[in-house]
Amino acid sequence: MKKNISSLVKNKSKMNYDLDLLKDMYKKMLLIRRFEEKAGQLYGMGKIGGFCHLYIGQEAVVVGIQSAQIEGDSIVTSYRDHGHMIACDMDPKGVMAELTGRVDGYSKGKGGSMHMFSREKGFFGGHGIVAAQVPIGAGLAFAHKYNSNNNVCITYFGDGAANQGQVYESYNIASLWQLPVIFVIENNKYGMGTSVNRSSAGDNLSDRGKAYGIESEIVDGMDIIAVREAAIKAIEYCRLGKGPYILEMKTYRYRGHSMSDPAKYRTRDEVEKIRKTSDPIENIKVLLNKMGVADKVLKDIDVEIKSIIADAAKFAQDSPEPSPSELYTDITIN
Amino acid sequence: MTIEILMPALSPTMEEGTLAKWLVNEGDSISSGDLIAEIETDKATMEVEAVDDGKIGQLLVPAGTEGVKVNTPIALLIDSTESPHTSIKSIADKPYLEKEKITTELKIEKTVTLEPNSSIITVREALRNAMAEEMRSDKKVFVMGEEVAEYQGAYKVTQGLLDEFGNKRVYDTPITEHGFAGIGIGAAFGNLKPIVEFMTFNFAMQAMDQIINSAAKTLYMSGGQMGCPIVFRGPNGAASRVAAQHSQCYASWYSHCPGLKVVSPWSSKDAKGLLKSAIRDPDPVIFLENEVMYGQSFSCPDDDDFLIPIGQANIEKEGSDVTIIAFSIMVGKSLEAADILNEKGIKAEVVNLRSLRPLDIETIINSVKKTNRAVTCEEGFPFAGIGAEISAAINENAFDWLDAPVNRVTGKDVPMPYAANLEKLAIPQVDDIVNACSEVCYKS
Ligand SMILES: Cc1ncc(C[n+]2csc(CCOP(=O)(O)OP(=O)(O)O)c2C)c(N)n1
Ligand SMILES: [Mg+2]
């Protein structure tokens, strides 16, 4: 496992990490966190319905990986997708308006929290069926290879999803056909109320690629620098045409599985401890401080983000509901 | 600065809850993420986190209050520099500040008549009782599925089963529907009687091949040797605001296949009697429940041997002018429609199908011969749906008795949309049934 941020701080060479890049990553993680907090609040007020899965705690994974991508790479993930969309530079207003089921949402209000897409930003969903996105990701990678465009597909899935058969069918074909796909397992320790050791045999989920000859690495997913460096390595490997790569990100979700999860399967202490010691945003903040970024600068970032989120929340509530005629559009193209 | 802390909605269907316990006192300073209260919904007790920083100025709703509506202010948050009870004078005339007025207010439900030797229980309890009773009397019966054991069921239908029967009879599976459905089928070939819970039937799509190709067809392919006594159960149909991949009725999919039995209960009585019959049945049974119905209460017989035979419909309400044929949640909607129709002078008969395969054609036909008109109701898509099948059966068996073409009320022919207004349009409503009946009676 990579060293965590606190040890990086002691390591002087890491203090030379590009400051603007660090600031950008900090900003994006904070944007995701504040977005999710607002979404949780709007859910509590009944403005968002159905299932709403928050990404709080896992921000470093998607932001770190995104920092290693290039234009044209594609991304696909599960229903816990708000963070991924914000990381792809999709507009928080459009994402929030989809959560409220309004016409200005990315799916015109027809998809909701779990089902959103932006072809323009290379975001291919937002999928509600556990692990369904995994072969889809391998298929997107197939298209990249077929078109020889030197792009890769980042395919995210959870520790719970990692047990579905279609994951292994995808591993096999991806390896056989040398597809440029990075399988990112977001191991947040739980699939709903079942801890990973109650659902998954064997030691590490990443080991399961070995049977198919797929390279893999376990990464501290709470440490954005470790995530970024692992992603650079994996993406480079894929771009060189060497086939798929597995990154198992050890991460943690602070909130319940969805809004209606009483979370009796873990102790409050467990959550608190990780929050206090490994919070990805707090750790970067400390690093920035040590690198000489003034408190005032961080405060300004905070204020800026709060206003982006406030605008998104207002936009999402002011946007009208889709017109009834939308019920019958987009079913088939012709 | 005073911020009202509102009663939060903690699930897609929650309208109100019990404020079980305050975890803070007036005057406490809190920051975002701190736990402030415990709230009970019909499904679970949940902790509520603060979303803003400040100090608790006043607790407006006392601990233990039941029936607190979502979005009711439950506490006031003030600046950490202010002292409690000061800044709230400006809004002190608001009625919710009178704590006494927020009293135990039970949800007004339709009155349920208690039948002899019965209890009023929810559909959820009836399903659990049916499983527990069958597990007590037959050691071959076991339960498996996602979150059925330690979590007590994603929708709490298997609550308490792990405690009573232990981990040799109740299994949490990984999220691997195709695999554990197949394992259940293999166990059934091996003479056990598995109850396989799908968290919802949307996820049974992963397991479709095993259900159709292995469970449904093997008896035939083995010349009668390989019976498969298994129950696949779980919520089916439209849930609330969960969109296309989590909100669909699969009744016609399974009913299409020879080798399967398909049942779909409406009331607690149906749930208990049909599930017990399904568990005892020697064939694979698809048991389609409905999430929205789980919390509804009905009178249900206490008898441990109460069974409802698979393949028999029930007339829930007699009438002479039109036959409404429905199953699952649509039975309740049909009964509501019948009340409205009654006021318009139309006497509707409501047939609760209970089983979809085998279908009780006799009950349907006898009713249609009496009323001369029929309306079918289902949440599923219209194309090749249950209504289409019933309509064909009526054509084949009672064509000469019809005074109007059979009318179908169905879900709209579109994937389920998320937006609240579109969802309402997509799901068949009571008014749709009233209109369809008026139409066949030529009174629209
Ligand atoms: C095929 C399928 N089965 C079950 C579900 C219900 N479900 C939704 S999320 C989930 C847990 C998934 O856990 P994990 O893959 O670890 O992802 P996380 O939620 O932790 O991000 C389950 C069981 C589903 N959506 N699809
Ligand atoms: Mg997980």
PDB file of C-alpha atoms in Angstrom, chain A residues 32-153:
ATOM      1  CA  ILE A  32     -18.419  16.925  -4.511  1.00  0.00           C
ATOM      2  CA  ARG A  33     -18.735  16.839  -0.727  1.00  0.00           C
ATOM      3  CA  ARG A  34     -20.810  20.008  -0.531  1.00  0.00           C
ATOM      4  CA  PHE A  35     -22.938  18.836  -3.434  1.00  0.00           C
ATOM      5  CA  GLU A  36     -23.680  15.585  -1.638  1.00  0.00           C
ATOM      6  CA  GLU A  37     -24.461  17.301   1.643  1.00  0.00           C
ATOM      7  CA  LYS A  38     -26.935  19.526  -0.163  1.00  0.00           C
ATOM      8  CA  ALA A  39     -28.460  16.540  -1.952  1.00  0.00           C
ATOM      9  CA  GLY A  40     -28.925  14.811   1.411  1.00  0.00           C
ATOM     10  CA  GLN A  41     -30.606  17.913   2.763  1.00  0.00           C
ATOM     11  CA  LEU A  42     -32.939  18.255  -0.226  1.00  0.00           C
ATOM     12  CA  TYR A  43     -33.827  14.572   0.117  1.00  0.00           C
ATOM     13  CA  GLY A  44     -34.781  15.161   3.753  1.00  0.00           C
ATOM     14  CA  MET A  45     -37.054  17.963   2.581  1.00  0.00           C
ATOM     15  CA  GLY A  46     -38.765  15.668   0.110  1.00  0.00           C
ATOM     16  CA  LYS A  47     -37.392  17.529  -2.935  1.00  0.00           C
ATOM     17  CA  ILE A  48     -35.530  14.428  -4.119  1.00  0.00           C
ATOM     18  CA  GLY A  49     -37.296  11.078  -4.230  1.00  0.00           C
ATOM     19  CA  GLY A  50     -36.493   7.402  -4.573  1.00  0.00           C
ATOM     20  CA  PHE A  51     -32.980   6.186  -3.908  1.00  0.00           C
ATOM     21  CA  CYS A  52     -30.147   8.655  -3.348  1.00  0.00           C
ATOM     22  CA  HIS A  53     -26.654   7.205  -2.786  1.00  0.00           C
ATOM     23  CA  LEU A  54     -24.122   9.696  -1.492  1.00  0.00           C
ATOM     24  CA  TYR A  55     -20.393   9.588  -2.298  1.00  0.00           C
ATOM     25  CA  ILE A  56     -19.216  11.365   0.867  1.00  0.00           C
ATOM     26  CA  GLY A  57     -15.860   9.925   2.001  1.00  0.00           C
ATOM     27  CA  GLN A  58     -14.873   8.499  -1.402  1.00  0.00           C
ATOM     28  CA  GLU A  59     -14.071  11.797  -3.161  1.00  0.00           C
ATOM     29  CA  ALA A  60     -10.323  11.161  -3.559  1.00  0.00           C
ATOM     30  CA  VAL A  61     -10.921   8.117  -5.762  1.00  0.00           C
ATOM     31  CA  VAL A  62     -12.729   9.747  -8.621  1.00  0.00           C
ATOM     32  CA  VAL A  63     -10.925  13.100  -8.430  1.00  0.00           C
ATOM     33  CA  GLY A  64      -7.478  11.463  -8.288  1.00  0.00           C
ATOM     34  CA  ILE A  65      -8.199   9.242 -11.271  1.00  0.00           C
ATOM     35  CA  GLN A  66      -9.805  12.016 -13.254  1.00  0.00           C
ATOM     36  CA  SER A  67      -6.591  14.053 -12.850  1.00  0.00           C
ATOM     37  CA  ALA A  68      -4.772  11.373 -14.851  1.00  0.00           C
ATOM     38  CA  GLN A  69      -7.232  11.163 -17.749  1.00  0.00           C
ATOM     39  CA  ILE A  70      -7.091  12.852 -21.145  1.00  0.00           C
ATOM     40  CA  GLU A  71      -9.761  14.279 -23.409  1.00  0.00           C
ATOM     41  CA  GLY A  72     -11.863  11.536 -24.963  1.00  0.00           C
ATOM     42  CA  ASP A  73     -11.477   8.924 -22.213  1.00  0.00           C
ATOM     43  CA  SER A  74     -14.774   7.441 -21.130  1.00  0.00           C
ATOM     44  CA  ILE A  75     -16.188   6.746 -17.683  1.00  0.00           C
ATOM     45  CA  VAL A  76     -18.926   4.456 -16.489  1.00  0.00           C
ATOM     46  CA  THR A  77     -20.104   3.725 -12.961  1.00  0.00           C
ATOM     47  CA  SER A  78     -22.943   2.554 -10.743  1.00  0.00           C
ATOM     48  CA  TYR A  79     -25.835   4.434  -9.116  1.00  0.00           C
ATOM     49  CA  ARG A  80     -23.410   6.132  -6.654  1.00  0.00           C
ATOM     50  CA  ASP A  81     -22.588   8.524  -9.433  1.00  0.00           C
ATOM     51  CA  HIS A  82     -22.894  12.184  -8.429  1.00  0.00           C
ATOM     52  CA  GLY A  83     -19.179  12.504  -7.636  1.00  0.00           C
ATOM     53  CA  HIS A  84     -18.146  10.965 -10.944  1.00  0.00           C
ATOM     54  CA  MET A  85     -20.279  13.406 -12.881  1.00  0.00           C
ATOM     55  CA  ILE A  86     -18.892  16.406 -11.055  1.00  0.00           C
ATOM     56  CA  ALA A  87     -15.373  15.069 -11.560  1.00  0.00           C
ATOM     57  CA  CYS A  88     -16.101  14.898 -15.329  1.00  0.00           C
ATOM     58  CA  ASP A  89     -16.951  18.601 -15.216  1.00  0.00           C
ATOM     59  CA  MET A  90     -20.636  18.041 -15.717  1.00  0.00           C
ATOM     60  CA  ASP A  91     -22.592  21.045 -14.465  1.00  0.00           C
ATOM     61  CA  PRO A  92     -23.717  20.680 -10.824  1.00  0.00           C
ATOM     62  CA  LYS A  93     -26.894  22.522 -11.795  1.00  0.00           C
ATOM     63  CA  GLY A  94     -27.839  19.891 -14.363  1.00  0.00           C
ATOM     64  CA  VAL A  95     -26.998  17.063 -11.982  1.00  0.00           C
ATOM     65  CA  MET A  96     -28.998  18.586  -9.130  1.00  0.00           C
ATOM     66  CA  ALA A  97     -31.939  19.307 -11.449  1.00  0.00           C
ATOM     67  CA  GLU A  98     -31.961  15.639 -12.409  1.00  0.00           C
ATOM     68  CA  LEU A  99     -32.084  14.743  -8.724  1.00  0.00           C
ATOM     69  CA  THR A 100     -35.174  16.904  -8.311  1.00  0.00           C
ATOM     70  CA  GLY A 101     -36.685  15.383 -11.457  1.00  0.00           C
ATOM     71  CA  ARG A 102     -36.833  18.576 -13.491  1.00  0.00           C
ATOM     72  CA  VAL A 103     -36.590  19.302 -17.180  1.00  0.00           C
ATOM     73  CA  ASP A 104     -33.138  20.923 -16.950  1.00  0.00           C
ATOM     74  CA  GLY A 105     -31.620  17.748 -15.510  1.00  0.00           C
ATOM     75  CA  TYR A 106     -29.158  15.761 -17.614  1.00  0.00           C
ATOM     76  CA  SER A 107     -31.864  13.204 -18.442  1.00  0.00           C
ATOM     77  CA  LYS A 108     -34.722  15.755 -18.631  1.00  0.00           C
ATOM     78  CA  GLY A 109     -35.876  14.467 -15.234  1.00  0.00           C
ATOM     79  CA  LYS A 110     -36.568  10.990 -16.577  1.00  0.00           C
ATOM     80  CA  GLY A 111     -33.548   9.191 -15.111  1.00  0.00           C
ATOM     81  CA  GLY A 112     -33.063  10.543 -11.584  1.00  0.00           C
ATOM     82  CA  SER A 113     -30.102  10.126  -9.250  1.00  0.00           C
ATOM     83  CA  MET A 114     -29.045   6.691 -10.488  1.00  0.00           C
ATOM     84  CA  HIS A 115     -29.367   7.189 -14.226  1.00  0.00           C
ATOM     85  CA  MET A 116     -27.577  10.172 -15.726  1.00  0.00           C
ATOM     86  CA  PHE A 117     -25.368  10.498 -18.779  1.00  0.00           C
ATOM     87  CA  SER A 118     -23.343  13.036 -20.734  1.00  0.00           C
ATOM     88  CA  ARG A 119     -21.935  11.847 -24.021  1.00  0.00           C
ATOM     89  CA  GLU A 120     -20.270  15.237 -24.372  1.00  0.00           C
ATOM     90  CA  LYS A 121     -18.250  14.756 -21.177  1.00  0.00           C
ATOM     91  CA  GLY A 122     -17.568  11.076 -21.773  1.00  0.00           C
ATOM     92  CA  PHE A 123     -19.802  10.008 -18.904  1.00  0.00           C
ATOM     93  CA  PHE A 124     -21.723   6.872 -19.858  1.00  0.00           C
ATOM     94  CA  GLY A 125     -23.834   6.496 -16.676  1.00  0.00           C
ATOM     95  CA  GLY A 126     -25.160   6.061 -13.945  1.00  0.00           C
ATOM     96  CA  HIS A 127     -26.415   2.386 -13.862  1.00  0.00           C
ATOM     97  CA  GLY A 128     -28.905   1.028 -11.324  1.00  0.00           C
ATOM     98  CA  ILE A 129     -28.239  -2.675 -11.689  1.00  0.00           C
ATOM     99  CA  VAL A 130     -25.244  -3.794  -9.631  1.00  0.00           C
ATOM    100  CA  ALA A 131     -22.273  -4.616 -11.932  1.00  0.00           C
ATOM    101  CA  ALA A 132     -24.159  -4.035 -15.198  1.00  0.00           C
ATOM    102  CA  GLN A 133     -21.723  -1.214 -15.960  1.00  0.00           C
ATOM    103  CA  VAL A 134     -18.715  -3.535 -15.915  1.00  0.00           C
ATOM    104  CA  PRO A 135     -19.187  -5.265 -19.301  1.00  0.00           C
ATOM    105  CA  ILE A 136     -20.485  -1.940 -20.643  1.00  0.00           C
ATOM    106  CA  GLY A 137     -17.143  -0.390 -19.663  1.00  0.00           C
ATOM    107  CA  ALA A 138     -15.277  -3.185 -21.409  1.00  0.00           C
ATOM    108  CA  GLY A 139     -17.471  -2.507 -24.449  1.00  0.00           C
ATOM    109  CA  LEU A 140     -16.629   1.188 -24.420  1.00  0.00           C
ATOM    110  CA  ALA A 141     -12.974   0.173 -24.292  1.00  0.00           C
ATOM    111  CA  PHE A 142     -13.614  -2.151 -27.225  1.00  0.00           C
ATOM    112  CA  ALA A 143     -14.891   0.870 -29.170  1.00  0.00           C
ATOM    113  CA  HIS A 144     -11.780   2.890 -28.244  1.00  0.00           C
ATOM    114  CA  LYS A 145      -9.556   0.118 -29.511  1.00  0.00           C
ATOM    115  CA  TYR A 146     -11.662  -0.464 -32.612  1.00  0.00           C
ATOM    116  CA  ASN A 147     -11.447   3.238 -33.458  1.00  0.00           C
ATOM    117  CA  SER A 148      -7.714   3.324 -32.597  1.00  0.00           C
ATOM    118  CA  ASN A 149      -8.240   6.593 -30.750  1.00  0.00           C
ATOM    119  CA  ASN A 150      -5.753   5.965 -27.952  1.00  0.00           C
ATOM    120  CA  ASN A 151      -8.428   6.536 -25.299  1.00  0.00           C
ATOM    121  CA  VAL A 152      -9.264   4.312 -22.347  1.00  0.00           C
ATOM    122  CA  CYS A 153     -12.404   3.558 -20.380  1.00  0.00           C
TER     123      CYS A 153
END
